[in-house]
XYZ file of N, CA and C in Angstrom:
513
model
N -26.867 248.251 12.595
C -26.117 249.011 11.612
C -24.619 249.028 11.938
N -24.298 249.172 13.227
C -22.879 249.198 13.600
C -22.217 247.854 13.337
N -22.966 246.772 13.539
C -22.399 245.454 13.240
C -22.113 245.308 11.748
N -22.973 245.883 10.944
C -22.775 245.837 9.497
C -21.517 246.611 9.095
N -21.306 247.770 9.707
C -20.118 248.583 9.414
C -18.856 247.851 9.871
N -18.930 247.238 11.051
C -17.777 246.475 11.551
C -17.482 245.299 10.623
N -18.528 244.633 10.152
C -18.332 243.510 9.217
C -17.694 243.998 7.920
N -18.131 245.147 7.412
C -17.553 245.702 6.193
C -16.075 246.040 6.389
N -15.767 246.619 7.536
C -14.362 246.958 7.830
C -13.516 245.691 7.908
N -14.040 244.658 8.571
C -13.293 243.398 8.664
C -13.088 242.749 7.297
N -14.108 242.821 6.461
C -13.982 242.273 5.107
C -12.917 243.025 4.327
N -12.939 244.340 4.407
C -11.935 245.144 3.693
C -10.530 244.856 4.208
N -10.390 244.790 5.535
C -9.070 244.507 6.113
C -8.561 243.128 5.700
N -9.427 242.128 5.784
C -8.975 240.771 5.466
C -8.627 240.634 3.986
N -9.427 241.226 3.114
C -9.118 241.106 1.684
C -7.866 241.902 1.321
N -7.685 243.059 1.960
C -6.478 243.860 1.711
C -5.250 243.128 2.222
N -5.350 242.538 3.411
C -4.221 241.770 3.949
C -3.909 240.547 3.095
N -4.949 239.955 2.509
C -4.718 238.829 1.600
C -3.908 239.272 0.391
N -4.219 240.449 -0.144
C -3.448 241.006 -1.262
C -2.004 241.265 -0.865
N -1.798 241.788 0.340
C -0.433 242.025 0.818
C 0.311 240.709 1.038
N -0.405 239.684 1.481
C 0.217 238.375 1.691
C 0.713 237.803 0.360
N -0.074 237.926 -0.668
C 0.346 237.455 -1.992
C 1.559 238.249 -2.461
N 1.543 239.547 -2.231
C 2.667 240.401 -2.603
C 3.943 239.997 -1.863
N 3.813 239.634 -0.591
C 4.984 239.197 0.184
C 5.562 237.888 -0.342
N 4.702 237.045 -0.929
C 5.195 235.815 -1.543
C 6.131 236.111 -2.705
N 5.797 237.123 -3.494
C 6.680 237.536 -4.587
C 8.014 238.038 -4.043
N 7.949 238.813 -2.983
C 9.160 239.383 -2.384
C 10.031 238.276 -1.769
N 9.407 237.286 -1.142
C 10.161 236.186 -0.538
C 10.931 235.407 -1.597
N 10.327 235.237 -2.746
C 10.978 234.523 -3.850
C 12.221 235.269 -4.326
N 12.112 236.586 -4.458
C 13.257 237.406 -4.876
C 14.353 237.349 -3.830
N 13.970 237.494 -2.569
C 14.940 237.478 -1.466
C 15.673 236.143 -1.406
N 14.949 235.048 -1.607
C 15.581 233.724 -1.586
C 16.676 233.636 -2.640
N 16.368 234.066 -3.853
C 17.361 233.967 -4.921
C 18.532 234.917 -4.716
N 18.285 236.093 -4.149
C 19.401 236.995 -3.857
C 20.347 236.381 -2.834
N 19.787 235.760 -1.811
C 20.610 235.124 -0.778
C 21.275 233.853 -1.301
N 20.607 233.170 -2.210
C 21.201 231.986 -2.827
C 22.420 232.380 -3.656
N 22.350 233.511 -4.327
C 23.497 234.004 -5.103
C 24.685 234.251 -4.177
N 24.428 234.883 -3.035
C 25.518 235.130 -2.079
C 26.111 233.826 -1.562
N 25.261 232.846 -1.282
C 25.747 231.540 -0.825
C 26.566 230.849 -1.914
N 26.110 230.951 -3.155
C 26.853 230.336 -4.257
C 28.179 231.052 -4.502
N 28.226 232.344 -4.208
C 29.508 233.057 -4.286
C 30.497 232.512 -3.258
N 29.989 232.172 -2.075
C 30.844 231.561 -1.056
C 31.354 230.214 -1.554
N 30.466 229.436 -2.148
C 30.864 228.131 -2.705
C 31.914 228.326 -3.784
N 31.688 229.316 -4.632
C 32.621 229.590 -5.727
C 34.008 229.936 -5.192
N 34.069 230.755 -4.156
C 35.378 231.119 -3.603
C 36.038 229.923 -2.919
N 35.244 229.065 -2.286
C 35.797 227.852 -1.678
C 36.354 226.908 -2.751
N 35.638 226.812 -3.862
C 36.104 225.959 -4.957
C 37.369 226.520 -5.593
N 37.448 227.831 -5.630
C 38.566 228.482 -6.290
C 39.849 228.393 -5.466
N 39.707 228.555 -4.157
C 40.896 228.679 -3.319
C 41.181 227.484 -2.421
N 40.345 226.493 -2.419
C 40.633 225.334 -1.585
C 39.732 224.170 -1.935
N 40.215 222.979 -1.612
C 39.416 221.785 -1.859
C 38.761 221.379 -0.540
N 37.635 221.974 -0.284
C 36.911 221.729 0.950
C 35.899 220.612 0.719
N 35.842 219.617 1.632
C 34.818 218.570 1.507
C 33.402 219.161 1.628
N 32.433 218.443 1.089
C 31.056 218.933 1.028
C 30.514 219.316 2.407
N 30.716 218.444 3.409
C 30.174 218.708 4.738
C 30.778 219.988 5.335
N 32.090 220.156 5.179
C 32.771 221.337 5.714
C 32.335 222.588 4.940
N 32.187 222.445 3.639
C 31.751 223.562 2.803
C 30.359 224.031 3.217
N 29.452 223.083 3.440
C 28.101 223.434 3.869
C 28.113 224.072 5.248
N 28.991 223.590 6.112
C 29.130 224.187 7.443
C 29.598 225.641 7.336
N 30.579 225.888 6.457
C 31.061 227.265 6.249
C 29.948 228.172 5.714
N 29.168 227.640 4.788
C 28.060 228.418 4.230
C 27.036 228.707 5.312
N 26.755 227.710 6.146
C 25.749 227.900 7.189
C 26.184 228.931 8.221
N 27.476 229.013 8.472
C 27.956 230.057 9.379
C 27.663 231.433 8.791
N 27.846 231.559 7.494
C 27.539 232.820 6.818
C 26.045 232.967 6.563
N 25.341 231.839 6.484
C 23.903 231.890 6.219
C 23.120 232.408 7.409
N 23.750 232.375 8.591
C 23.088 232.978 9.738
C 22.876 234.458 9.441
N 23.878 235.048 8.834
C 23.760 236.449 8.432
C 22.786 236.566 7.260
N 22.881 235.626 6.329
C 22.039 235.670 5.135
C 20.594 235.250 5.413
N 20.386 234.510 6.496
C 19.076 233.993 6.873
C 18.449 233.127 5.777
N 19.234 232.263 5.189
C 18.709 231.302 4.215
C 18.975 229.914 4.789
N 17.944 229.111 4.869
C 18.077 227.811 5.504
C 18.321 226.676 4.539
N 18.463 226.981 3.282
C 18.588 225.936 2.266
C 19.780 225.028 2.537
N 20.957 225.630 2.721
C 22.155 224.819 2.887
C 22.230 224.192 4.277
N 21.611 224.807 5.279
C 21.564 224.174 6.599
C 20.658 222.947 6.559
N 19.602 223.003 5.752
C 18.747 221.832 5.568
C 19.530 220.697 4.922
N 20.313 221.036 3.901
C 21.125 220.015 3.230
C 22.107 219.399 4.228
N 22.750 220.252 5.015
C 23.717 219.759 5.999
C 23.045 218.848 7.027
N 21.869 219.228 7.493
C 21.150 218.394 8.465
C 20.762 217.045 7.872
N 20.334 217.044 6.621
C 19.985 215.778 5.972
C 21.221 214.902 5.782
N 22.354 215.517 5.475
C 23.591 214.730 5.322
C 24.026 214.131 6.655
N 23.780 214.844 7.740
C 24.115 214.318 9.072
C 23.254 213.113 9.424
N 22.082 213.009 8.801
C 21.184 211.882 9.023
C 21.535 210.707 8.117
N 22.711 210.757 7.515
C 23.216 209.702 6.621
C 22.348 209.526 5.384
N 21.824 210.623 4.891
C 21.075 210.606 3.632
C 22.059 210.955 2.525
N 21.898 210.338 1.374
C 22.802 210.608 0.258
C 22.706 212.077 -0.156
N 23.796 212.628 -0.706
C 23.764 214.043 -1.109
C 22.637 214.379 -2.083
N 22.345 213.479 -3.027
C 21.279 213.749 -3.994
C 19.929 213.886 -3.298
N 19.652 212.952 -2.359
C 18.379 213.009 -1.645
C 18.331 214.197 -0.694
N 19.476 214.541 -0.108
C 19.526 215.688 0.805
C 19.184 216.976 0.064
N 19.782 217.151 -1.109
C 19.471 218.345 -1.901
C 18.021 218.325 -2.368
N 17.522 217.145 -2.723
C 16.140 217.027 -3.182
C 15.161 217.412 -2.074
N 15.429 216.941 -0.854
C 14.550 217.297 0.264
C 14.635 218.785 0.587
N 15.827 219.348 0.513
C 15.993 220.787 0.760
C 15.273 221.593 -0.323
N 15.296 221.079 -1.565
C 14.565 221.735 -2.658
C 13.074 221.810 -2.345
N 12.520 220.680 -1.884
C 11.094 220.629 -1.575
C 10.741 221.592 -0.447
N 11.604 221.651 0.559
C 11.340 222.548 1.690
C 11.407 224.016 1.258
N 12.413 224.357 0.448
C 12.534 225.733 -0.043
C 11.382 226.077 -0.976
N 10.941 225.088 -1.738
C 9.840 225.267 -2.676
C 8.590 225.745 -1.940
N 8.323 225.138 -0.784
C 7.147 225.498 0.001
C 7.359 226.795 0.782
N 8.543 226.956 1.354
C 8.792 228.076 2.259
C 8.872 229.422 1.545
N 9.435 229.442 0.337
C 9.708 230.707 -0.341
C 8.811 230.973 -1.542
N 7.689 230.289 -1.645
C 6.731 230.504 -2.741
C 7.387 230.362 -4.110
N 8.208 229.334 -4.262
C 8.895 229.130 -5.529
C 7.960 228.488 -6.536
N 8.273 228.664 -7.789
C 7.468 228.109 -8.880
C 8.196 226.908 -9.482
N 7.516 226.199 -10.345
C 8.093 224.992 -10.953
C 9.355 225.327 -11.750
N 9.376 226.475 -12.409
C 10.563 226.860 -13.179
C 11.758 227.115 -12.260
N 11.501 227.538 -11.022
C 12.581 227.760 -10.067
C 13.217 226.442 -9.629
N 12.417 225.396 -9.649
C 12.917 224.087 -9.241
C 14.016 223.611 -10.190
N 13.901 223.992 -11.457
C 14.922 223.622 -12.434
C 16.279 224.220 -12.064
N 16.264 225.398 -11.464
C 17.513 226.029 -11.022
C 18.055 225.317 -9.798
N 17.173 225.001 -8.840
C 17.625 224.341 -7.618
C 18.195 222.953 -7.894
N 17.681 222.292 -8.908
C 18.170 220.957 -9.263
C 19.619 221.022 -9.744
N 20.054 222.168 -10.245
C 21.415 222.314 -10.766
C 22.464 222.473 -9.665
N 22.062 222.815 -8.447
C 23.027 223.063 -7.372
C 23.867 221.832 -7.044
N 23.281 220.634 -6.919
C 24.129 219.468 -6.620
C 25.160 219.167 -7.714
N 24.884 219.593 -8.941
C 25.822 219.349 -10.038
C 27.171 220.015 -9.775
N 27.159 221.107 -9.028
C 28.412 221.787 -8.692
C 29.301 220.860 -7.872
N 28.696 220.125 -6.948
C 29.459 219.272 -6.042
C 29.827 217.930 -6.654
N 29.137 217.536 -7.726
C 29.433 216.262 -8.379
C 30.742 216.297 -9.158
N 31.129 217.472 -9.605
C 32.331 217.595 -10.420
C 33.583 217.378 -9.569
N 34.393 216.432 -9.985
C 35.642 216.158 -9.281
C 36.666 217.250 -9.563
N 36.627 217.764 -10.760
C 37.559 218.808 -11.161
C 37.034 220.158 -10.655
N 37.855 220.867 -9.881
C 37.391 222.121 -9.295
C 37.148 223.203 -10.350
N 37.891 223.170 -11.454
C 37.659 224.182 -12.487
C 36.313 223.945 -13.184
N 35.939 222.690 -13.378
C 34.630 222.376 -13.967
C 33.515 222.772 -13.008
N 33.726 222.504 -11.718
C 32.738 222.889 -10.711
C 32.602 224.400 -10.634
N 33.724 225.087 -10.778
C 33.719 226.543 -10.742
C 32.930 227.115 -11.919
N 33.116 226.532 -13.094
C 32.374 226.967 -14.281
C 30.882 226.704 -14.102
N 30.539 225.533 -13.522
C 29.126 225.225 -13.259
C 28.521 226.229 -12.294
N 29.282 226.588 -11.254
C 28.794 227.565 -10.270
C 28.591 228.927 -10.915
N 29.521 229.336 -11.759
C 29.402 230.642 -12.425
C 28.194 230.674 -13.361
N 27.967 229.582 -14.095
C 26.801 229.520 -14.987
C 25.505 229.583 -14.178
N 25.479 228.864 -13.070
C 24.289 228.849 -12.231
C 24.027 230.226 -11.621
N 25.083 230.875 -11.157
C 24.936 232.224 -10.603
C 24.419 233.182 -11.674
N 24.941 233.058 -12.890
C 24.476 233.901 -13.990
C 23.000 233.703 -14.287
N 22.560 232.443 -14.295
C 21.142 232.195 -14.581
C 20.253 232.678 -13.435
N 20.727 232.553 -12.196
C 19.940 233.041 -11.058
C 19.887 234.558 -11.065
N 20.998 235.204 -11.412
C 20.996 236.670 -11.489
C 20.022 237.162 -12.557
N 19.986 236.469 -13.693
C 19.041 236.855 -14.758
C 17.599 236.663 -14.280
N 17.344 235.549 -13.599
C 16.002 235.295 -13.078
C 15.621 236.344 -12.032
N 16.563 236.690 -11.151
C 16.293 237.680 -10.114
C 15.984 239.042 -10.725
N 16.726 239.403 -11.740
C 16.459 240.673 -12.424
C 15.064 240.675 -13.034
N 14.709 239.574 -13.672
C 13.373 239.443 -14.269
C 12.286 239.504 -13.194
N 12.541 238.842 -12.061
C 11.561 238.846 -10.970
C 11.386 240.241 -10.377
N 12.488 240.970 -10.254
C 12.403 242.330 -9.710
C 11.586 243.236 -10.628
N 11.759 243.062 -11.925
C 11.009 243.880 -12.876
C 9.514 243.578 -12.802
N 9.181 242.299 -12.693
C 7.763 241.943 -12.651
C 7.166 242.127 -11.255
N 8.020 242.229 -10.228
C 7.522 242.365 -8.861
C 6.691 243.628 -8.674
N 7.156 244.717 -9.242
C 6.453 245.983 -9.035
C 5.019 245.905 -9.542
N 4.853 245.413 -10.746
C 3.500 245.355 -11.304
C 2.655 244.287 -10.612
N 3.247 243.117 -10.338
C 2.478 242.057 -9.686
C 2.114 242.434 -8.258
N 3.012 243.141 -7.588
C 2.740 243.570 -6.222
C 1.572 244.550 -6.191
N 1.618 245.538 -7.072
C 0.517 246.510 -7.136
C -0.786 245.819 -7.515
N -0.695 244.877 -8.456
C -1.885 244.165 -8.904
C -2.506 243.353 -7.772
N -1.688 242.594 -7.042
C -2.242 241.755 -5.981
C -2.814 242.595 -4.848
N -2.154 243.695 -4.504
C -2.695 244.572 -3.465
C -4.002 245.206 -3.935
N -4.016 245.665 -5.174
C -5.224 246.274 -5.727
C -6.373 245.287 -5.824
N -6.068 244.050 -6.226
C -7.122 243.039 -6.312
C -7.683 242.698 -4.940
N -6.823 242.724 -3.924
C -7.314 242.490 -2.569
C -8.323 243.539 -2.154
N -7.995 244.788 -2.416
C -8.911 245.887 -2.081
C -10.191 245.783 -2.910
N -10.046 245.537 -4.208
C -11.234 245.435 -5.071
C -12.123 244.265 -4.676
N -11.514 243.158 -4.289
C -12.298 242.002 -3.858
C -13.103 242.360 -2.616
N -12.484 243.083 -1.680
C -13.196 243.516 -0.485
C -14.364 244.425 -0.825
N -14.129 245.374 -1.723
C -15.201 246.281 -2.144
C -16.321 245.498 -2.836
N -15.943 244.527 -3.656
C -16.927 243.709 -4.362
C -17.807 242.948 -3.378
N -17.219 242.364 -2.369
C -18.002 241.604 -1.390
C -18.915 242.540 -0.594
N -18.407 243.717 -0.262
C -19.247 244.683 0.468
C -20.438 245.094 -0.387
N -20.220 245.326 -1.671
C -21.319 245.706 -2.569
C -22.347 244.589 -2.655
N -21.874 243.355 -2.679
C -22.803 242.215 -2.733
C -23.671 242.159 -1.477
N -23.056 242.405 -0.328
C -23.797 242.336 0.928
C -24.704 243.538 1.177
N -24.482 244.621 0.467
C -25.341 245.796 0.646
C -26.603 245.526 -0.081
């Protein structure tokens, strides 16, 4: 009987933790975009006040990204150091962020726009591209925050209910 109770407790704990894990995936996605906005603000100020080369710009962002704890631009910088073209470097960083931060396919459309900022030779055009991208990310982040509360409660609740369901089956 005690083994049965211990098994029930383990089932409840594991299913509840699974619900919390799913909830943390939602939170990681929001956090990534919030930190990406801050990084893009740094890019925007660099574009506005100086003509910094891509490698130096990424280095400046990475110095600030230590505080932000976002590895996206450090990944791009590392790929560029390996003599990979900027397009491929951003593409590889997109794939890595896609896996690490539980991003969805619609989020990839936003990440694909980041290299477009650096392609523009004219700094005012690049600045406008950065501002548009920041605006779209801010709108997405706001939408994600609104849906996070309900999805978080739902995933946690489903974890608990799944555990209860399995216990009922085994009884």
